[in-house]
Amino acid sequence: MTNSQQTKAAVLRELHKDGVLVLPNAWDAGSAALIAQAGVKAIATTSGGVAWSAGKPDQQVLTRDEMVALVRGIVAAVELPVTADIEGGYGPAPEDVAATVTAVIAAGAVGVNLEDSKPDFSLFTAEEQGARIRAARAAAEQAGLPELVINLRTDVFLFGIGAPEGRQADVLARAAVYAEAGADSLFVPGLLDLTVVAELVQGQPLPVNVMAGPGAPTVAEFEAAGVRRVSVGTAVAQAAYTLAQRAAAELVGKGTYEELAGALDFGAVNGSFNR
């Protein structure tokens, strides 16, 4: 553990207190370096993009060691705080979560996303997830990084768990348990209704993170509703891979290059990386 890592963790924690933290998620060292140049204040990984960069699908198909190696490369590529998407913790038990947290801290991360869903898209009970959060917090303290920012992702809205009219109450009840267990912020992907978002902000103690994208409210609208963190999940990675596929299809099919127009030039990209 270095003073630099502790300082970055403290910075990431402070960024959740006022205004809105905007995180266009990175998926490898190169994307992290280019995203950093855009003026972001921290780098967040996306588990889907990280898995795709290794040629594997999302949903914990990537091994813990593979994920950690990719996070280590991202940390090395930027000077900013890095928060790592550790999915469901790479195992159901609290000790699995603890092992993953220990590993990503060793790789240089200062924050994690931890989901309350399982690979079969069901959810841990709030009490089960609370035990997993406590294990994550204990592992961070044992690793010398008690400042680790735990962004607890609940998938109630994303996976449509339970009757629609009961989902808000479910999230509020879960948030109370998660906060008591040591979570630092609440991530609610799948929720874009600004009225419900504002009610969640007011109804529980944790800073709220939403996942946005095309068709979602603007960052300014989310901020006005009290949101403290806006990320985009796999959206930037999807756009990049879409361009690669479209450019290749155009080149093979038409022999033309229009999809490549407007790209950063070689020097701009090449000069973005540490020597």
Backbone as numpy.savetxt, mean C-alpha at the origin, in Angstrom:
# Nx Ny Nz CAx CAy CAz Cx Cy Cz
19.12 -1.84 12.66 18.28 -0.64 12.66 19.15 0.60 12.66
18.85 1.54 11.77 19.65 2.77 11.67 18.82 3.96 12.10
19.54 5.03 12.50 18.85 6.27 12.83 18.06 6.78 11.64
18.61 6.58 10.43 17.91 7.02 9.22 16.56 6.34 9.08
16.52 5.04 9.35 15.25 4.31 9.22 14.25 4.78 10.28
14.72 5.01 11.48 13.84 5.51 12.52 13.31 6.90 12.16
14.18 7.73 11.58 13.75 9.07 11.16 12.70 8.99 10.07
12.91 8.10 9.11 11.93 7.93 8.03 10.59 7.44 8.56
10.63 6.55 9.54 9.38 6.06 10.14 8.64 7.20 10.82
9.39 8.05 11.52 8.77 9.20 12.19 8.17 10.16 11.17
8.86 10.35 10.05 8.35 11.22 8.99 7.05 10.65 8.43
7.04 9.35 8.14 5.83 8.73 7.58 4.67 8.86 8.56
4.95 8.69 9.83 3.90 8.83 10.84 3.34 10.25 10.85
4.21 11.24 10.77 3.78 12.64 10.78 2.94 12.99 9.56
3.23 12.34 8.43 2.51 12.64 7.19 1.03 12.24 7.25
0.64 11.48 8.25 -0.76 11.08 8.41 -1.55 12.03 9.30
-0.89 13.04 9.85 -1.55 13.88 10.86 -2.28 15.07 10.29
-1.80 15.64 9.20 -2.42 16.82 8.60 -2.45 16.68 7.09
-3.45 17.28 6.47 -3.53 17.25 5.01 -3.78 15.84 4.51
-3.34 15.57 3.29 -3.56 14.25 2.70 -2.25 13.76 2.08
-1.89 12.54 2.37 -0.70 11.90 1.83 -1.10 11.16 0.55
-0.49 11.55 -0.57 -0.82 10.96 -1.87 0.27 9.96 -2.25
-0.14 8.74 -2.55 0.81 7.66 -2.81 0.49 6.94 -4.12
1.13 7.33 -5.23 1.02 6.56 -6.47 1.91 5.31 -6.34
1.30 4.16 -6.15 2.04 2.98 -5.72 3.08 2.50 -6.73
4.26 2.14 -6.21 5.36 1.62 -7.02 5.37 0.10 -6.98
6.05 -0.50 -7.95 6.09 -1.96 -8.02 7.50 -2.52 -8.20
8.47 -1.66 -8.47 9.86 -2.10 -8.54 10.75 -0.89 -8.30
12.06 -1.11 -8.30 12.98 -0.01 -7.99 12.88 1.11 -9.01
12.74 0.75 -10.27 12.66 1.78 -11.31 11.42 2.64 -11.19
10.27 2.00 -10.99 9.04 2.80 -10.85 9.11 3.66 -9.59
9.71 3.15 -8.53 9.84 3.94 -7.30 10.68 5.19 -7.54
11.79 5.05 -8.26 12.66 6.19 -8.53 11.94 7.25 -9.35
11.17 6.83 -10.36 10.45 7.79 -11.20 9.30 8.43 -10.44
8.61 7.66 -9.62 7.53 8.21 -8.81 8.08 9.22 -7.81
9.24 8.93 -7.25 9.85 9.88 -6.31 10.12 11.22 -6.97
10.49 11.20 -8.24 10.77 12.45 -8.96 9.52 13.31 -9.13
8.35 12.71 -9.01 7.11 13.47 -9.18 6.80 14.36 -7.99
7.56 14.21 -6.91 7.36 15.06 -5.75 6.58 14.44 -4.62
6.41 13.12 -4.64 5.71 12.45 -3.55 6.55 12.54 -2.28
5.91 12.33 -1.14 6.60 12.42 0.15 6.96 11.06 0.73
6.45 10.01 0.13 6.76 8.65 0.56 6.45 7.71 -0.61
6.96 6.50 -0.51 6.71 5.49 -1.54 5.94 4.34 -0.90
4.85 3.94 -1.54 4.10 2.76 -1.12 4.18 1.72 -2.23
4.38 0.47 -1.85 4.36 -0.58 -2.85 2.94 -1.08 -3.06
2.73 -1.77 -4.17 1.48 -2.46 -4.44 1.80 -3.94 -4.58
1.13 -4.78 -3.82 1.45 -6.21 -3.86 1.22 -6.79 -5.25
0.15 -6.33 -5.91 -0.11 -6.83 -7.26 1.01 -6.48 -8.21
1.41 -5.22 -8.23 2.48 -4.80 -9.12 3.79 -5.47 -8.81
4.10 -5.61 -7.52 5.33 -6.29 -7.12 5.33 -7.73 -7.61
4.20 -8.41 -7.45 4.10 -9.79 -7.92 4.24 -9.86 -9.44
3.57 -8.96 -10.14 3.66 -8.97 -11.60 5.08 -8.74 -12.07
5.82 -7.88 -11.37 7.20 -7.61 -11.78 8.06 -8.86 -11.69
7.62 -9.82 -10.86 8.32 -11.10 -10.73 7.68 -12.18 -11.59
6.69 -11.81 -12.41 6.04 -12.76 -13.28 5.05 -13.67 -12.60
4.49 -13.20 -11.48 3.53 -14.01 -10.73 2.26 -13.21 -10.49
1.12 -13.89 -10.23 -0.11 -13.17 -9.92 -0.13 -12.68 -8.48
-1.07 -11.80 -8.18 -1.26 -11.26 -6.84 -1.86 -12.33 -5.93
-2.15 -11.95 -4.68 -2.79 -12.81 -3.69 -1.81 -13.80 -3.05
-0.65 -13.32 -2.65 0.32 -14.09 -1.88 0.83 -15.32 -2.62
0.89 -15.25 -3.94 1.57 -16.28 -4.72 3.07 -16.08 -4.62
3.49 -14.82 -4.62 4.88 -14.49 -4.36 5.23 -14.96 -2.95
6.43 -15.48 -2.76 6.82 -15.88 -1.42 7.24 -14.67 -0.59
7.28 -14.86 0.71 7.74 -13.78 1.58 9.14 -13.32 1.17
10.05 -14.26 0.95 11.42 -13.90 0.61 11.49 -13.13 -0.71
10.69 -13.54 -1.69 10.67 -12.84 -2.97 10.16 -11.41 -2.79
9.08 -11.25 -2.03 8.53 -9.92 -1.78 9.54 -9.04 -1.06
10.18 -9.59 -0.04 11.14 -8.80 0.74 12.31 -8.36 -0.13
12.79 -9.23 -1.01 13.89 -8.86 -1.90 13.51 -7.69 -2.80
12.29 -7.70 -3.30 11.83 -6.60 -4.15 11.67 -5.32 -3.36
11.17 -5.41 -2.12 11.06 -4.23 -1.27 12.45 -3.66 -0.97
13.41 -4.53 -0.73 14.78 -4.07 -0.46 15.32 -3.25 -1.64
15.04 -3.69 -2.85 15.49 -2.95 -4.03 14.83 -1.60 -4.14
13.54 -1.52 -3.78 12.82 -0.24 -3.81 13.40 0.71 -2.78
13.65 0.21 -1.56 14.24 1.05 -0.51 15.58 1.61 -0.97
16.38 0.78 -1.63 17.70 1.21 -2.07 17.64 2.26 -3.18
16.52 2.30 -3.89 16.42 3.19 -5.05 15.98 4.60 -4.70
15.48 4.82 -3.49 14.92 6.13 -3.12 15.40 6.54 -1.74
15.32 7.83 -1.47 15.66 8.36 -0.15 14.42 8.53 0.73
13.26 8.31 0.17 12.00 8.55 0.87 11.62 7.39 1.78
10.73 7.62 2.74 10.18 6.50 3.51 9.44 5.54 2.58
9.58 4.25 2.83 8.90 3.23 2.03 7.98 2.42 2.94
6.72 2.31 2.52 5.78 1.44 3.22 5.45 0.27 2.30
5.56 -0.94 2.83 5.45 -2.15 2.03 4.09 -2.81 2.18
3.50 -3.19 1.07 2.26 -3.95 1.07 2.60 -5.40 1.37
2.27 -5.87 2.57 2.58 -7.25 2.94 1.34 -8.14 2.86
0.34 -7.69 2.11 -0.88 -8.47 1.87 -1.46 -8.95 3.20
-1.73 -10.25 3.33 -2.29 -10.79 4.55 -1.25 -11.24 5.55
0.02 -10.84 5.34 1.08 -11.20 6.27 1.85 -12.43 5.90
1.53 -13.04 4.73 2.21 -14.25 4.26 2.04 -15.41 5.24
0.83 -15.59 5.66 0.45 -16.67 6.56 -0.63 -16.20 7.49
-1.48 -17.13 7.96 -2.64 -16.72 8.75 -2.35 -16.43 10.22
-1.33 -17.02 10.77 -1.10 -16.94 12.20 -0.39 -15.65 12.59
-0.56 -15.19 13.81 0.17 -14.01 14.28 1.68 -14.13 14.09
2.21 -15.33 14.30 3.66 -15.50 14.14 4.10 -15.36 12.68
3.20 -15.68 11.73 3.51 -15.45 10.31 3.63 -13.94 10.03
2.69 -13.19 10.57 2.71 -11.74 10.39 3.97 -11.16 11.03
4.32 -11.64 12.22 5.51 -11.15 12.91 6.77 -11.41 12.08
6.87 -12.59 11.49 8.04 -12.92 10.67 8.13 -12.00 9.45
6.99 -11.71 8.85 6.98 -10.83 7.68 7.36 -9.41 8.05
6.82 -8.90 9.14 7.16 -7.55 9.59 8.65 -7.45 9.91
9.18 -8.43 10.59 10.61 -8.44 10.90 11.44 -8.39 9.62
11.03 -9.14 8.62 11.78 -9.22 7.37 11.73 -7.91 6.59
10.56 -7.27 6.51 10.49 -6.03 5.72 11.18 -4.87 6.44
11.19 -4.90 7.76 11.97 -3.89 8.50 13.45 -4.08 8.20
13.91 -5.31 8.20 15.31 -5.58 7.86 15.64 -5.13 6.44
14.64 -5.13 5.57 14.84 -4.67 4.19 14.81 -3.15 4.07
14.44 -2.46 5.15 14.46 -1.00 5.14 13.12 -0.31 5.13
12.02 -1.08 5.10 10.70 -0.46 5.09 10.40 0.16 6.46
9.54 1.18 6.46 9.18 1.86 7.71 7.67 1.87 7.93
6.95 1.19 7.04 5.50 1.06 7.17 5.06 -0.20 6.47
3.86 -0.69 6.83 3.30 -1.86 6.17 1.80 -1.65 5.96
1.26 -2.28 4.92 -0.17 -2.51 4.75 -0.43 -3.94 5.18
-1.40 -4.15 6.03 -1.75 -5.50 6.47 -3.25 -5.69 6.29
-3.64 -6.72 5.52 -5.04 -6.96 5.19 -5.72 -7.83 6.24
-7.05 -7.67 6.36 -7.82 -8.56 7.23 -8.56 -9.63 6.43
-8.19 -9.80 5.15 -8.81 -10.83 4.32 -7.85 -11.99 4.11
-8.44 -13.15 3.77 -7.70 -14.37 3.52 -7.63 -14.62 2.01
-6.76 -15.54 1.57 -6.69 -15.83 0.13 -8.00 -16.28 -0.49
-8.94 -16.82 0.32 -10.23 -17.24 -0.22 -11.27 -16.11 -0.20
-10.81 -14.89 0.12 -11.64 -13.68 0.12 -12.62 -13.60 1.29
-12.51 -14.49 2.25 -13.23 -14.30 3.50 -12.37 -13.43 4.41
-12.93 -13.00 5.54 -12.19 -12.12 6.44 -11.88 -12.82 7.76
-10.73 -12.48 8.33 -10.49 -12.84 9.72 -11.52 -12.12 10.58
-11.89 -12.71 11.70 -12.72 -11.96 12.64 -11.92 -10.78 13.16
-12.62 -9.80 13.69 -11.91 -8.64 14.23 -10.93 -9.06 15.32
-11.32 -10.03 16.14 -10.46 -10.48 17.23 -9.23 -11.20 16.68
-9.42 -12.03 15.66 -8.28 -12.71 15.03 -7.32 -11.69 14.42
-7.88 -10.70 13.73 -7.03 -9.69 13.13 -6.34 -8.84 14.19
-7.04 -8.59 15.29 -6.42 -7.86 16.39 -5.17 -8.56 16.90
-5.23 -9.88 17.01 -4.06 -10.64 17.45 -2.92 -10.54 16.44
-3.26 -10.51 15.17 -2.24 -10.38 14.12 -1.60 -8.98 14.16
-2.40 -7.97 14.43 -1.86 -6.61 14.54 -0.93 -6.51 15.75
-1.35 -7.09 16.87 -0.48 -7.05 18.05 0.85 -7.76 17.79
0.81 -8.83 17.01 2.05 -9.52 16.65 2.94 -8.65 15.78
2.31 -7.93 14.85 3.08 -7.01 14.00 3.73 -5.91 14.82
2.98 -5.34 15.76 3.51 -4.27 16.60 4.64 -4.78 17.48
4.46 -5.97 18.07 5.51 -6.54 18.91 6.77 -6.82 18.10
6.60 -7.32 16.88 7.76 -7.59 16.02 8.51 -6.31 15.68
7.76 -5.24 15.43 8.41 -3.95 15.12 9.20 -3.45 16.32
8.63 -3.58 17.50 9.33 -3.14 18.71 10.59 -3.98 18.93
10.49 -5.28 18.72 11.64 -6.15 18.90 12.72 -5.88 17.86
12.31 -5.41 16.69 13.28 -5.08 15.64 13.89 -3.69 15.83
13.45 -2.96 16.84 14.00 -1.63 17.09 13.31 -0.52 16.33
12.12 -0.81 15.79 11.38 0.21 15.04 9.94 0.30 15.56
9.77 0.73 16.80 8.41 0.86 17.33 7.58 1.89 16.58
8.26 2.77 15.81 7.55 3.80 15.04 6.93 3.26 13.76
7.14 1.97 13.44 6.57 1.39 12.22 5.11 1.77 12.08
4.74 2.23 10.88 3.36 2.63 10.61 2.58 1.44 10.05
1.58 0.98 10.80 0.75 -0.14 10.38 -0.55 0.41 9.80
-0.68 0.31 8.49 -1.89 0.73 7.78 -2.75 -0.52 7.62
-3.81 -0.60 8.42 -4.62 -1.81 8.45 -5.71 -1.75 7.38
-5.62 -2.65 6.44 -6.60 -2.70 5.35 -7.74 -3.63 5.71
-8.96 -3.10 5.67 -10.14 -3.94 5.85 -10.87 -4.06 4.51
-11.21 -5.28 4.15 -11.78 -5.55 2.82 -13.29 -5.75 2.84
-13.95 -5.21 3.85 -15.40 -5.33 3.95 -16.08 -4.78 2.70
-15.71 -3.57 2.30 -16.33 -2.95 1.12 -15.77 -3.53 -0.17
-14.48 -3.78 -0.22 -13.85 -4.26 -1.45 -14.44 -5.60 -1.89
-14.68 -6.49 -0.94 -15.19 -7.82 -1.27 -16.68 -7.96 -1.02
-17.34 -6.85 -0.64 -18.78 -6.88 -0.45 -19.21 -7.85 0.63
-18.54 -7.78 1.77 -18.83 -8.71 2.87 -20.09 -8.28 3.61
-21.05 -9.19 3.74 -22.27 -8.90 4.47 -23.24 -8.04 3.68
-24.38 -7.77 4.26 -25.40 -6.93 3.62 -24.88 -5.52 3.46
-25.18 -4.85 2.34 -24.66 -3.50 2.12 -24.96 -2.54 3.26
-26.16 -2.65 3.84 -26.53 -1.69 4.88 -25.76 -1.92 6.19
-25.07 -3.06 6.31 -24.34 -3.35 7.54 -22.84 -3.16 7.44
-22.35 -2.81 6.25 -20.90 -2.76 6.06 -20.23 -1.62 6.81
-20.87 -0.47 6.84 -20.28 0.65 7.55 -20.13 0.33 9.04
-21.16 -0.25 9.63 -21.09 -0.61 11.04 -20.01 -1.65 11.29
-19.87 -2.59 10.37 -18.83 -3.62 10.50 -17.45 -2.98 10.50
-17.22 -2.05 9.57 -15.92 -1.39 9.51 -15.66 -0.59 10.78
-16.66 0.10 11.26 -16.49 0.89 12.49 -16.14 -0.01 13.67
-16.82 -1.15 13.77 -16.54 -2.07 14.86 -15.13 -2.64 14.74
-14.76 -2.99 13.52 -13.41 -3.50 13.30 -12.36 -2.43 13.61
-12.61 -1.21 13.20 -11.64 -0.13 13.43 -11.35 0.06 14.90
-12.37 -0.06 15.74 -12.17 0.09 17.18 -11.23 -0.99 17.71
-11.42 -2.23 17.25 -10.56 -3.33 17.67 -9.15 -3.14 17.14
-9.05 -2.74 15.87 -7.75 -2.60 15.24 -6.94 -1.47 15.87
-7.61 -0.38 16.20 -6.92 0.73 16.86 -6.38 0.31 18.21
-7.19 -0.40 18.96 -6.76 -0.86 20.29 -5.59 -1.82 20.18
-5.55 -2.60 19.09 -4.49 -3.59 18.92 -3.17 -2.98 18.46
-3.21 -1.73 17.98 -1.97 -1.08 17.59 -1.87 -0.61 16.16
-2.98 -0.66 15.40 -2.96 -0.12 14.04 -2.83 1.40 14.09
-2.21 1.98 13.07 -2.00 3.42 13.01 -2.94 4.13 12.05
-3.45 3.41 11.07 -4.39 4.01 10.12 -5.27 2.92 9.55
-6.39 3.32 8.97 -7.40 2.39 8.47 -7.54 2.57 6.96
-7.31 1.50 6.22 -7.39 1.51 4.76 -8.66 0.78 4.35
-9.54 1.49 3.62 -10.85 0.94 3.25 -11.01 0.96 1.73
-10.31 0.05 1.01 -10.49 0.01 -0.45 -11.91 -0.41 -0.80
-12.37 0.02 -1.96 -13.71 -0.33 -2.40 -14.77 0.65 -1.96
-14.38 1.66 -1.20 -15.33 2.66 -0.72 -14.99 4.01 -1.34
-15.95 4.54 -2.14 -15.74 5.82 -2.82 -16.84 6.83 -2.51
-17.87 6.42 -1.80 -18.98 7.31 -1.45 -18.48 8.31 -0.40
-18.43 9.58 -0.78 -17.85 10.59 0.11 -18.63 10.75 1.41
-19.92 10.56 1.36 -20.72 10.67 2.58 -20.35 9.57 3.57
-20.25 8.34 3.08 -19.89 7.23 3.95 -18.44 7.38 4.42
-17.57 7.83 3.52 -16.18 8.06 3.90 -16.10 9.06 5.06
-16.83 10.17 4.94 -16.81 11.19 5.99 -17.34 10.63 7.31
-18.35 9.79 7.24 -18.90 9.18 8.46 -17.89 8.24 9.10
-17.13 7.51 8.29 -16.09 6.64 8.83 -14.97 7.46 9.47
-14.62 8.56 8.84 -13.59 9.43 9.40 -14.00 9.91 10.79
-15.26 10.30 10.92 -15.75 10.84 12.18 -16.08 9.76 13.21
-16.33 8.52 12.75 -16.85 7.51 13.64 -15.83 6.61 14.31
-14.55 6.79 13.99 -13.53 5.94 14.59 -12.21 6.74 14.67
-11.24 6.27 15.45 -10.09 7.12 15.79 -8.94 7.15 14.81
-8.92 6.27 13.82 -7.75 6.15 12.96 -7.83 7.04 11.73
-6.68 7.56 11.24 -6.67 8.24 9.95 -7.13 7.28 8.85
-7.90 7.77 7.90 -8.49 6.90 6.88 -7.73 7.02 5.56
-7.46 5.86 4.96 -6.82 5.73 3.65 -7.85 5.14 2.69
-7.98 5.73 1.49 -8.86 5.17 0.47 -8.03 4.81 -0.76
-8.59 3.93 -1.58 -7.96 3.57 -2.85 -8.75 4.20 -3.97
-8.10 5.05 -4.75 -8.76 5.81 -5.81 -8.32 5.31 -7.18
-8.90 5.93 -8.20 -8.58 5.59 -9.58 -9.56 6.30 -10.49
-9.52 6.01 -11.79 -10.44 6.66 -12.72 -11.88 6.53 -12.27
-12.61 7.65 -12.26 -13.99 7.67 -11.84 -14.20 7.94 -10.37
-13.14 7.92 -9.60 -13.25 8.18 -8.16 -13.28 9.68 -7.89
-13.72 10.11 -6.71 -13.59 11.52 -6.35 -12.13 11.97 -6.42
-11.92 13.25 -6.55 -10.56 13.78 -6.62 -9.89 13.71 -5.25
-8.58 13.88 -5.26 -7.84 13.92 -4.00 -8.37 15.05 -3.12
-8.66 16.20 -3.72 -9.18 17.34 -2.96 -10.53 17.01 -2.32
-11.37 16.28 -3.04 -12.67 15.90 -2.48 -12.51 14.91 -1.33
-11.60 13.98 -1.47 -11.34 13.06 -0.37 -10.78 13.80 0.84
-9.88 14.73 0.59 -9.30 15.50 1.69 -10.39 16.28 2.42
-11.31 16.88 1.67 -12.40 17.63 2.29 -13.29 16.73 3.16
-13.35 15.44 2.82 -14.12 14.49 3.61 -13.36 13.99 4.83
-12.10 14.42 4.96 -11.30 14.06 6.12 -10.30 12.95 5.89
-10.19 12.45 4.66 -9.24 11.38 4.35 -7.82 11.90 4.52
-6.95 11.07 5.07 -5.56 11.45 5.31 -4.58 10.81 4.35
-5.04 9.84 3.57 -4.12 9.11 2.69 -4.90 8.58 1.49
-4.37 8.84 0.29 -4.99 8.36 -0.94 -3.94 7.59 -1.73
-4.22 6.34 -2.02 -3.34 5.53 -2.85 -4.15 4.97 -4.02
-3.45 4.32 -4.95 -4.13 3.88 -6.17 -3.95 2.40 -6.47
-3.42 1.65 -5.50 -3.28 0.21 -5.70 -2.45 -0.13 -6.92
-2.97 -1.02 -7.74 -2.23 -1.48 -8.93 -2.41 -0.57 -10.14
-3.13 0.54 -10.00 -3.55 1.31 -11.17 -2.38 1.83 -12.01
-1.33 2.36 -11.38 -0.20 2.87 -12.16 0.52 1.72 -12.84
0.71 0.62 -12.13 1.34 -0.55 -12.75 0.51 -1.07 -13.92
-0.82 -1.11 -13.75 -1.68 -1.55 -14.84 -1.51 -0.66 -16.06
-1.43 0.65 -15.82 -1.27 1.58 -16.95 0.05 1.34 -17.66
1.11 1.10 -16.89 2.42 0.86 -17.50 2.43 -0.43 -18.31
1.87 -1.49 -17.75 1.83 -2.76 -18.47 0.90 -2.69 -19.68
-0.16 -1.90 -19.55 -1.06 -1.71 -20.69 -0.32 -1.04 -21.85
0.47 -0.02 -21.54 1.25 0.64 -22.59 2.21 -0.33 -23.25
2.88 -1.17 -22.47 3.80 -2.15 -23.04 3.07 -3.08 -24.01
1.88 -3.54 -23.61 1.13 -4.45 -24.47 0.64 -3.76 -25.74
0.14 -2.53 -25.57 -0.37 -1.80 -26.74 0.74 -1.44 -27.71
1.88 -1.00 -27.18 3.00 -0.64 -28.05 3.50 -1.86 -28.81
3.59 -3.00 -28.13 4.04 -4.21 -28.80 3.05 -4.65 -29.87
1.74 -4.59 -29.56 0.73 -4.98 -30.53 0.76 -4.07 -31.75
0.95 -2.77 -31.53 1.02 -1.83 -32.66 2.24 -2.12 -33.52
3.37 -2.34 -32.87 4.61 -2.58 -33.61 4.52 -3.86 -34.44
3.98 -4.92 -33.83 3.86 -6.18 -34.54 2.76 -6.13 -35.60
1.65 -5.49 -35.26 0.50 -5.51 -36.16 0.56 -4.49 -37.28
0.99 -3.26 -36.94 0.98 -2.18 -37.93 2.39 -1.76 -38.37
3.36 -2.07 -37.55 4.71 -1.62 -37.85 4.92 -0.14 -37.58
4.05 0.43 -36.72 4.16 1.85 -36.39 4.44 2.01 -34.89
4.61 3.26 -34.45 5.17 3.51 -33.12 4.42 4.56 -32.32
3.16 4.81 -32.68 2.43 5.92 -32.06 2.24 5.75 -30.56
2.09 4.52 -30.10 1.89 4.30 -28.66 3.11 4.75 -27.85
4.26 4.85 -28.50 5.48 5.23 -27.79 5.69 6.74 -27.74
4.84 7.49 -28.42 4.99 8.94 -28.44 4.76 9.52 -27.05
5.53 10.53 -26.72 5.36 11.22 -25.44 6.10 10.59 -24.28
6.85 9.54 -24.55 7.58 8.89 -23.46 8.75 9.77 -23.02
9.17 9.60 -21.76 10.40 10.24 -21.31 11.56 9.78 -22.18
12.49 10.69 -22.44 13.62 10.27 -23.27 14.60 9.41 -22.47
15.52 8.79 -23.16 16.44 7.86 -22.54 17.22 8.51 -21.40
17.71 9.70 -21.63 18.51 10.37 -20.61 17.72 10.65 -19.36
16.45 11.04 -19.52 15.61 11.35 -18.35 15.39 10.13 -17.49
15.14 9.01 -18.15 14.94 7.77 -17.39 16.25 7.28 -16.80
17.28 7.22 -17.63 18.56 6.68 -17.20 19.16 7.49 -16.06
18.91 8.79 -16.06 19.46 9.65 -15.02 18.68 9.62 -13.72
17.66 8.81 -13.65 16.80 8.75 -12.46 17.33 7.80 -11.39
18.35 7.05 -11.71 18.77 5.98 -10.81 20.12 6.27 -10.15
20.29 5.71 -8.97 21.54 5.86 -8.23 22.67 5.16 -8.97
23.83 5.76 -8.91 25.00 5.13 -9.55 25.67 4.16 -8.57
